[in-house]
Amino acid sequence: DTAVSQTPKYLVTQMGNDKSIKCEQNLGHDTMYWYKQDSKKFLKIMFSYNNKELIINETVPNRFSPKSPDKAHLNLHINSLELGDSAVYFCASSQSNTEAFFGQGTRLTVV
Amino acid sequence: GQQVMQIPQYQHVQEGEDFTTYCNSSTTLSNIQWYKQRPGGHPVFLIQLVKSGEVKKQKRLTFQFGEAKKNSSLHITATQTTDVGTYFCASVNFGNEKLTFGTGTRLTIIP
């Protein structure tokens, strides 16, 4: 069983479109994250939720809107996609400041 | 905000040689975690250090947490081709569970 699963794995879309990435964890963790990894491999935190509540919102454009319907899911919706949004997006979860488990990543390409 | 720098950014070593990556913070860290990301893969947790001066070993890998809790290192003895990947340090802010990653060190092995 996959602990943290995100879909889709690949996403190619045109500028200006709206897209969503879904994430689910079956570990019973309270905290979930979204990270963006650029071409230089830097892992930048975007959002963090704890028990469905937003606790961290880094300086991310408001075109990005996370939604957590329950503590096992954290989805990411992106409006009006731009070329600079191309990256790999990782979902992760953790519990009580221990190790984080990552999803397989979603490679987003905006053309 | 908390910044965690890693050096070197890239390291190429001959198979069998040793490898070390260093993690430095501008502020005192409550803990340090290390992750490995294989090419095309996702970050995978290796270890967590919490105590000042702590040293832990996993087979050929040795992890250290500095006395002042502002730096850490990962040392690999006698590298193998399976060690290829990007190594990240990370730290959790216990107050808000924000998991911040270092800039990463990309290791390549020359067979």
mmCIF file of C-alpha atoms in Angstrom:
data_model
loop_
_atom_site.group_PDB
_atom_site.id
_atom_site.type_symbol
_atom_site.label_atom_id
_atom_site.label_comp_id
_atom_site.label_asym_id
_atom_site.label_seq_id
_atom_site.Cartn_x
_atom_site.Cartn_y
_atom_site.Cartn_z
ATOM 1 C CA ASP A 1 0.000 0.000 0.000
ATOM 2 C CA THR A 2 1.309 3.422 -0.922
ATOM 3 C CA ALA A 3 1.600 5.622 2.160
ATOM 4 C CA VAL A 4 1.355 8.986 0.407
ATOM 5 C CA SER A 5 -0.107 8.992 -3.069
ATOM 6 C CA GLN A 6 -0.538 11.934 -5.376
ATOM 7 C CA THR A 7 -2.111 12.211 -8.790
ATOM 8 C CA PRO A 8 -1.415 12.809 -11.536
ATOM 9 C CA LYS A 9 2.251 11.871 -11.868
ATOM 10 C CA TYR A 10 2.672 14.007 -14.964
ATOM 11 C CA LEU A 11 0.726 17.067 -16.013
ATOM 12 C CA VAL A 12 1.294 19.016 -19.211
ATOM 13 C CA THR A 13 -0.920 22.011 -19.757
ATOM 14 C CA GLN A 14 -1.089 25.360 -21.492
ATOM 15 C CA MET A 15 -0.533 28.743 -19.909
ATOM 16 C CA GLY A 16 -3.663 30.222 -18.430
ATOM 17 C CA ASN A 17 -5.307 26.902 -17.629
ATOM 18 C CA ASP A 18 -6.481 25.803 -14.194
ATOM 19 C CA LYS A 19 -5.353 22.450 -12.816
ATOM 20 C CA SER A 20 -5.504 20.406 -9.615
ATOM 21 C CA ILE A 21 -3.184 17.916 -7.987
ATOM 22 C CA LYS A 22 -4.568 15.486 -5.442
ATOM 23 C CA CYS A 23 -2.827 13.951 -2.440
ATOM 24 C CA GLU A 24 -3.903 11.297 0.004
ATOM 25 C CA GLN A 25 -2.098 9.684 2.929
ATOM 26 C CA ASN A 26 -3.123 6.509 4.725
ATOM 27 C CA LEU A 27 -0.701 6.872 7.636
ATOM 28 C CA GLY A 28 -3.097 8.630 9.995
ATOM 29 C CA HIS A 29 -0.795 11.663 10.151
ATOM 30 C CA ASP A 30 -2.087 15.015 11.336
ATOM 31 C CA THR A 31 0.233 17.200 9.246
ATOM 32 C CA MET A 32 0.416 17.427 5.474
ATOM 33 C CA TYR A 33 2.608 19.594 3.239
ATOM 34 C CA TRP A 34 3.030 20.789 -0.294
ATOM 35 C CA TYR A 35 6.546 21.404 -1.598
ATOM 36 C CA LYS A 36 7.756 22.778 -4.912
ATOM 37 C CA GLN A 37 11.029 21.464 -6.343
ATOM 38 C CA ASP A 38 12.522 23.542 -9.109
ATOM 39 C CA SER A 39 15.102 22.612 -11.728
ATOM 40 C CA LYS A 40 17.914 23.266 -9.255
ATOM 41 C CA LYS A 41 16.387 20.680 -6.926
ATOM 42 C CA PHE A 42 15.596 23.195 -4.172
ATOM 43 C CA LEU A 43 12.689 21.963 -2.044
ATOM 44 C CA LYS A 44 10.559 24.923 -1.041
ATOM 45 C CA ILE A 45 7.665 24.576 1.345
ATOM 46 C CA MET A 46 4.435 26.065 0.060
ATOM 47 C CA PHE A 47 1.745 25.091 2.521
ATOM 48 C CA SER A 48 1.271 23.035 5.646
ATOM 49 C CA TYR A 49 -1.969 21.795 7.166
ATOM 50 C CA ASN A 50 -2.550 20.290 10.561
ATOM 51 C CA ASN A 51 -5.852 18.480 11.085
ATOM 52 C CA LYS A 52 -7.380 20.234 8.074
ATOM 53 C CA GLU A 53 -6.296 23.674 9.303
ATOM 54 C CA LEU A 54 -3.854 25.815 7.353
ATOM 55 C CA ILE A 55 -0.841 26.553 9.573
ATOM 56 C CA ILE A 56 1.850 27.574 7.106
ATOM 57 C CA ASN A 57 1.378 29.629 3.977
ATOM 58 C CA GLU A 58 4.678 30.696 2.519
ATOM 59 C CA THR A 59 4.967 33.510 0.004
ATOM 60 C CA VAL A 60 3.049 31.675 -2.661
ATOM 61 C CA PRO A 61 0.942 33.500 -5.274
ATOM 62 C CA ASN A 62 -2.739 33.391 -4.457
ATOM 63 C CA ARG A 63 -3.281 31.509 -7.721
ATOM 64 C CA PHE A 64 -2.346 28.490 -5.607
ATOM 65 C CA SER A 65 -5.123 27.353 -3.305
ATOM 66 C CA PRO A 66 -4.795 24.291 -1.095
ATOM 67 C CA LYS A 67 -7.842 22.452 0.157
ATOM 68 C CA SER A 68 -8.026 19.826 2.874
ATOM 69 C CA PRO A 69 -11.444 18.126 2.995
ATOM 70 C CA ASP A 70 -10.194 15.858 5.792
ATOM 71 C CA LYS A 71 -6.867 15.205 7.455
ATOM 72 C CA ALA A 72 -6.017 12.394 5.018
ATOM 73 C CA HIS A 73 -6.298 14.611 1.933
ATOM 74 C CA LEU A 74 -4.593 17.785 0.820
ATOM 75 C CA ASN A 75 -5.272 18.936 -2.715
ATOM 76 C CA LEU A 76 -3.637 21.777 -4.591
ATOM 77 C CA HIS A 77 -5.505 23.868 -7.131
ATOM 78 C CA ILE A 78 -3.626 26.232 -9.402
ATOM 79 C CA ASN A 79 -5.366 28.962 -11.391
ATOM 80 C CA SER A 80 -4.072 30.758 -14.471
ATOM 81 C CA LEU A 81 -0.957 28.649 -14.828
ATOM 82 C CA GLU A 82 2.257 30.414 -15.803
ATOM 83 C CA LEU A 83 5.480 29.121 -17.344
ATOM 84 C CA GLY A 84 7.290 29.628 -14.023
ATOM 85 C CA ASP A 85 4.945 27.189 -12.335
ATOM 86 C CA SER A 86 6.675 24.331 -14.136
ATOM 87 C CA ALA A 87 8.291 22.178 -11.455
ATOM 88 C CA VAL A 88 7.853 18.977 -9.514
ATOM 89 C CA TYR A 89 5.295 19.291 -6.725
ATOM 90 C CA PHE A 90 5.591 16.964 -3.750
ATOM 91 C CA CYS A 91 3.004 16.199 -1.144
ATOM 92 C CA ALA A 92 4.222 14.934 2.229
ATOM 93 C CA SER A 93 2.854 14.014 5.632
ATOM 94 C CA SER A 94 4.285 13.675 9.110
ATOM 95 C CA GLN A 95 3.248 13.192 12.705
ATOM 96 C CA SER A 96 4.501 15.065 15.767
ATOM 97 C CA ASN A 97 7.726 16.440 14.319
ATOM 98 C CA THR A 98 9.013 13.067 13.185
ATOM 99 C CA GLU A 99 10.000 11.876 9.726
ATOM 100 C CA ALA A 100 8.096 13.092 6.709
ATOM 101 C CA PHE A 101 6.797 10.700 4.075
ATOM 102 C CA PHE A 102 6.690 11.997 0.526
ATOM 103 C CA GLY A 103 4.495 11.183 -2.405
ATOM 104 C CA GLN A 104 5.966 10.249 -5.775
ATOM 105 C CA GLY A 105 5.704 13.809 -7.042
ATOM 106 C CA THR A 106 3.763 15.497 -9.834
ATOM 107 C CA ARG A 107 5.846 16.854 -12.693
ATOM 108 C CA LEU A 108 3.986 19.908 -13.971
ATOM 109 C CA THR A 109 4.974 21.332 -17.341
ATOM 110 C CA VAL A 110 3.356 24.546 -18.500
ATOM 111 C CA VAL A 111 3.701 25.259 -22.201
ATOM 112 C CA GLY B 1 13.317 33.227 8.519
ATOM 113 C CA GLN B 2 15.307 30.115 9.137
ATOM 114 C CA GLN B 3 17.769 29.324 6.358
ATOM 115 C CA VAL B 4 19.675 26.101 6.036
ATOM 116 C CA MET B 5 22.592 26.010 3.628
ATOM 117 C CA GLN B 6 24.380 22.932 2.404
ATOM 118 C CA ILE B 7 27.813 22.560 0.894
ATOM 119 C CA PRO B 8 28.906 21.508 -1.560
ATOM 120 C CA GLN B 9 26.052 21.887 -4.024
ATOM 121 C CA TYR B 10 27.570 19.180 -6.232
ATOM 122 C CA GLN B 11 30.091 16.436 -5.560
ATOM 123 C CA HIS B 12 31.578 13.953 -8.008
ATOM 124 C CA VAL B 13 33.569 11.126 -6.479
ATOM 125 C CA GLN B 14 35.252 7.985 -7.696
ATOM 126 C CA GLU B 15 33.523 4.838 -6.531
ATOM 127 C CA GLY B 16 35.129 3.768 -3.282
ATOM 128 C CA GLU B 17 36.028 7.280 -2.178
ATOM 129 C CA ASP B 18 34.454 8.951 0.825
ATOM 130 C CA PHE B 19 31.881 11.739 0.641
ATOM 131 C CA THR B 20 30.766 14.390 3.101
ATOM 132 C CA THR B 21 28.034 17.007 2.930
ATOM 133 C CA TYR B 22 27.672 19.812 5.448
ATOM 134 C CA CYS B 23 24.584 21.607 6.640
ATOM 135 C CA ASN B 24 24.771 25.044 8.269
ATOM 136 C CA SER B 25 22.074 27.144 9.861
ATOM 137 C CA SER B 26 22.012 30.793 10.853
ATOM 138 C CA THR B 27 19.917 29.899 13.900
ATOM 139 C CA THR B 28 19.956 27.151 16.509
ATOM 140 C CA LEU B 29 18.064 24.094 15.331
ATOM 141 C CA SER B 30 15.819 21.978 17.531
ATOM 142 C CA ASN B 31 16.612 18.913 15.452
ATOM 143 C CA ILE B 32 18.090 17.858 12.121
ATOM 144 C CA GLN B 33 16.784 15.310 9.666
ATOM 145 C CA TRP B 34 18.508 13.868 6.616
ATOM 146 C CA TYR B 35 16.826 12.705 3.425
ATOM 147 C CA LYS B 36 18.034 11.070 0.226
ATOM 148 C CA GLN B 37 16.418 11.645 -3.161
ATOM 149 C CA ARG B 38 17.399 9.304 -5.967
ATOM 150 C CA PRO B 39 17.322 10.709 -9.521
ATOM 151 C CA GLY B 40 13.702 10.868 -10.625
ATOM 152 C CA GLY B 41 12.518 9.862 -7.167
ATOM 153 C CA HIS B 42 11.149 11.489 -4.054
ATOM 154 C CA PRO B 43 12.911 12.393 -0.783
ATOM 155 C CA VAL B 44 13.228 9.461 1.595
ATOM 156 C CA PHE B 45 13.922 9.920 5.280
ATOM 157 C CA LEU B 46 17.261 8.610 6.546
ATOM 158 C CA ILE B 47 17.616 9.749 10.152
ATOM 159 C CA GLN B 48 16.815 12.370 12.776
ATOM 160 C CA LEU B 49 19.234 13.862 15.312
ATOM 161 C CA VAL B 50 18.038 15.841 18.298
ATOM 162 C CA LYS B 51 20.792 16.085 20.891
ATOM 163 C CA SER B 52 23.750 18.447 20.819
ATOM 164 C CA GLY B 53 26.864 16.604 19.605
ATOM 165 C CA GLU B 54 24.871 13.514 18.658
ATOM 166 C CA VAL B 55 26.457 10.982 16.307
ATOM 167 C CA LYS B 56 24.537 8.168 14.623
ATOM 168 C CA LYS B 57 25.649 5.527 12.160
ATOM 169 C CA GLN B 58 23.819 3.536 9.519
ATOM 170 C CA LYS B 59 26.209 1.070 7.898
ATOM 171 C CA ARG B 60 28.525 3.267 5.798
ATOM 172 C CA LEU B 61 26.706 6.506 6.713
ATOM 173 C CA THR B 62 27.684 8.638 9.729
ATOM 174 C CA PHE B 63 25.543 11.567 10.830
ATOM 175 C CA GLN B 64 26.634 14.278 13.242
ATOM 176 C CA PHE B 65 24.824 17.156 14.945
ATOM 177 C CA GLY B 66 27.049 20.014 16.052
ATOM 178 C CA GLU B 67 27.555 20.981 19.669
ATOM 179 C CA ALA B 68 25.904 24.349 19.094
ATOM 180 C CA LYS B 69 23.079 22.699 17.099
ATOM 181 C CA LYS B 70 23.719 24.994 14.160
ATOM 182 C CA ASN B 71 25.401 22.523 11.861
ATOM 183 C CA SER B 72 25.333 18.906 10.842
ATOM 184 C CA SER B 73 27.180 16.564 8.527
ATOM 185 C CA LEU B 74 26.603 13.339 6.638
ATOM 186 C CA HIS B 75 29.636 11.238 5.809
ATOM 187 C CA ILE B 76 29.565 8.226 3.500
ATOM 188 C CA THR B 77 32.500 5.838 3.634
ATOM 189 C CA ALA B 78 33.585 3.984 0.492
ATOM 190 C CA THR B 79 30.836 5.213 -1.817
ATOM 191 C CA GLN B 80 28.961 2.832 -4.076
ATOM 192 C CA THR B 81 26.949 3.512 -7.221
ATOM 193 C CA THR B 82 23.772 3.046 -5.191
ATOM 194 C CA ASP B 83 24.682 6.163 -3.179
ATOM 195 C CA VAL B 84 23.940 8.400 -6.191
ATOM 196 C CA GLY B 85 21.331 11.050 -5.449
ATOM 197 C CA THR B 86 20.695 14.350 -3.742
ATOM 198 C CA TYR B 87 21.113 14.507 0.019
ATOM 199 C CA PHE B 88 19.099 17.032 1.969
ATOM 200 C CA CYS B 89 19.250 18.114 5.551
ATOM 201 C CA ALA B 90 16.039 19.462 7.039
ATOM 202 C CA SER B 91 14.799 20.820 10.311
ATOM 203 C CA VAL B 92 11.409 20.921 11.976
ATOM 204 C CA ASN B 93 10.198 23.956 13.866
ATOM 205 C CA PHE B 94 8.541 22.269 16.836
ATOM 206 C CA GLY B 95 6.158 25.165 17.296
ATOM 207 C CA ASN B 96 4.402 25.008 13.945
ATOM 208 C CA GLU B 97 5.842 21.753 12.511
ATOM 209 C CA LYS B 98 7.322 23.661 9.596
ATOM 210 C CA LEU B 99 9.823 21.351 7.891
ATOM 211 C CA THR B 100 12.500 23.420 6.159
ATOM 212 C CA PHE B 101 14.939 21.784 3.765
ATOM 213 C CA GLY B 102 18.541 22.632 3.081
ATOM 214 C CA THR B 103 19.717 23.411 -0.427
ATOM 215 C CA GLY B 104 20.864 19.833 -1.036
ATOM 216 C CA THR B 105 24.074 18.202 -2.243
ATOM 217 C CA ARG B 106 23.937 16.250 -5.477
ATOM 218 C CA LEU B 107 26.287 13.271 -5.420
ATOM 219 C CA THR B 108 27.418 11.526 -8.566
ATOM 220 C CA ILE B 109 29.663 8.470 -8.588
ATOM 221 C CA ILE B 110 32.274 7.740 -11.236
ATOM 222 C CA PRO B 111 32.493 3.961 -11.617
#
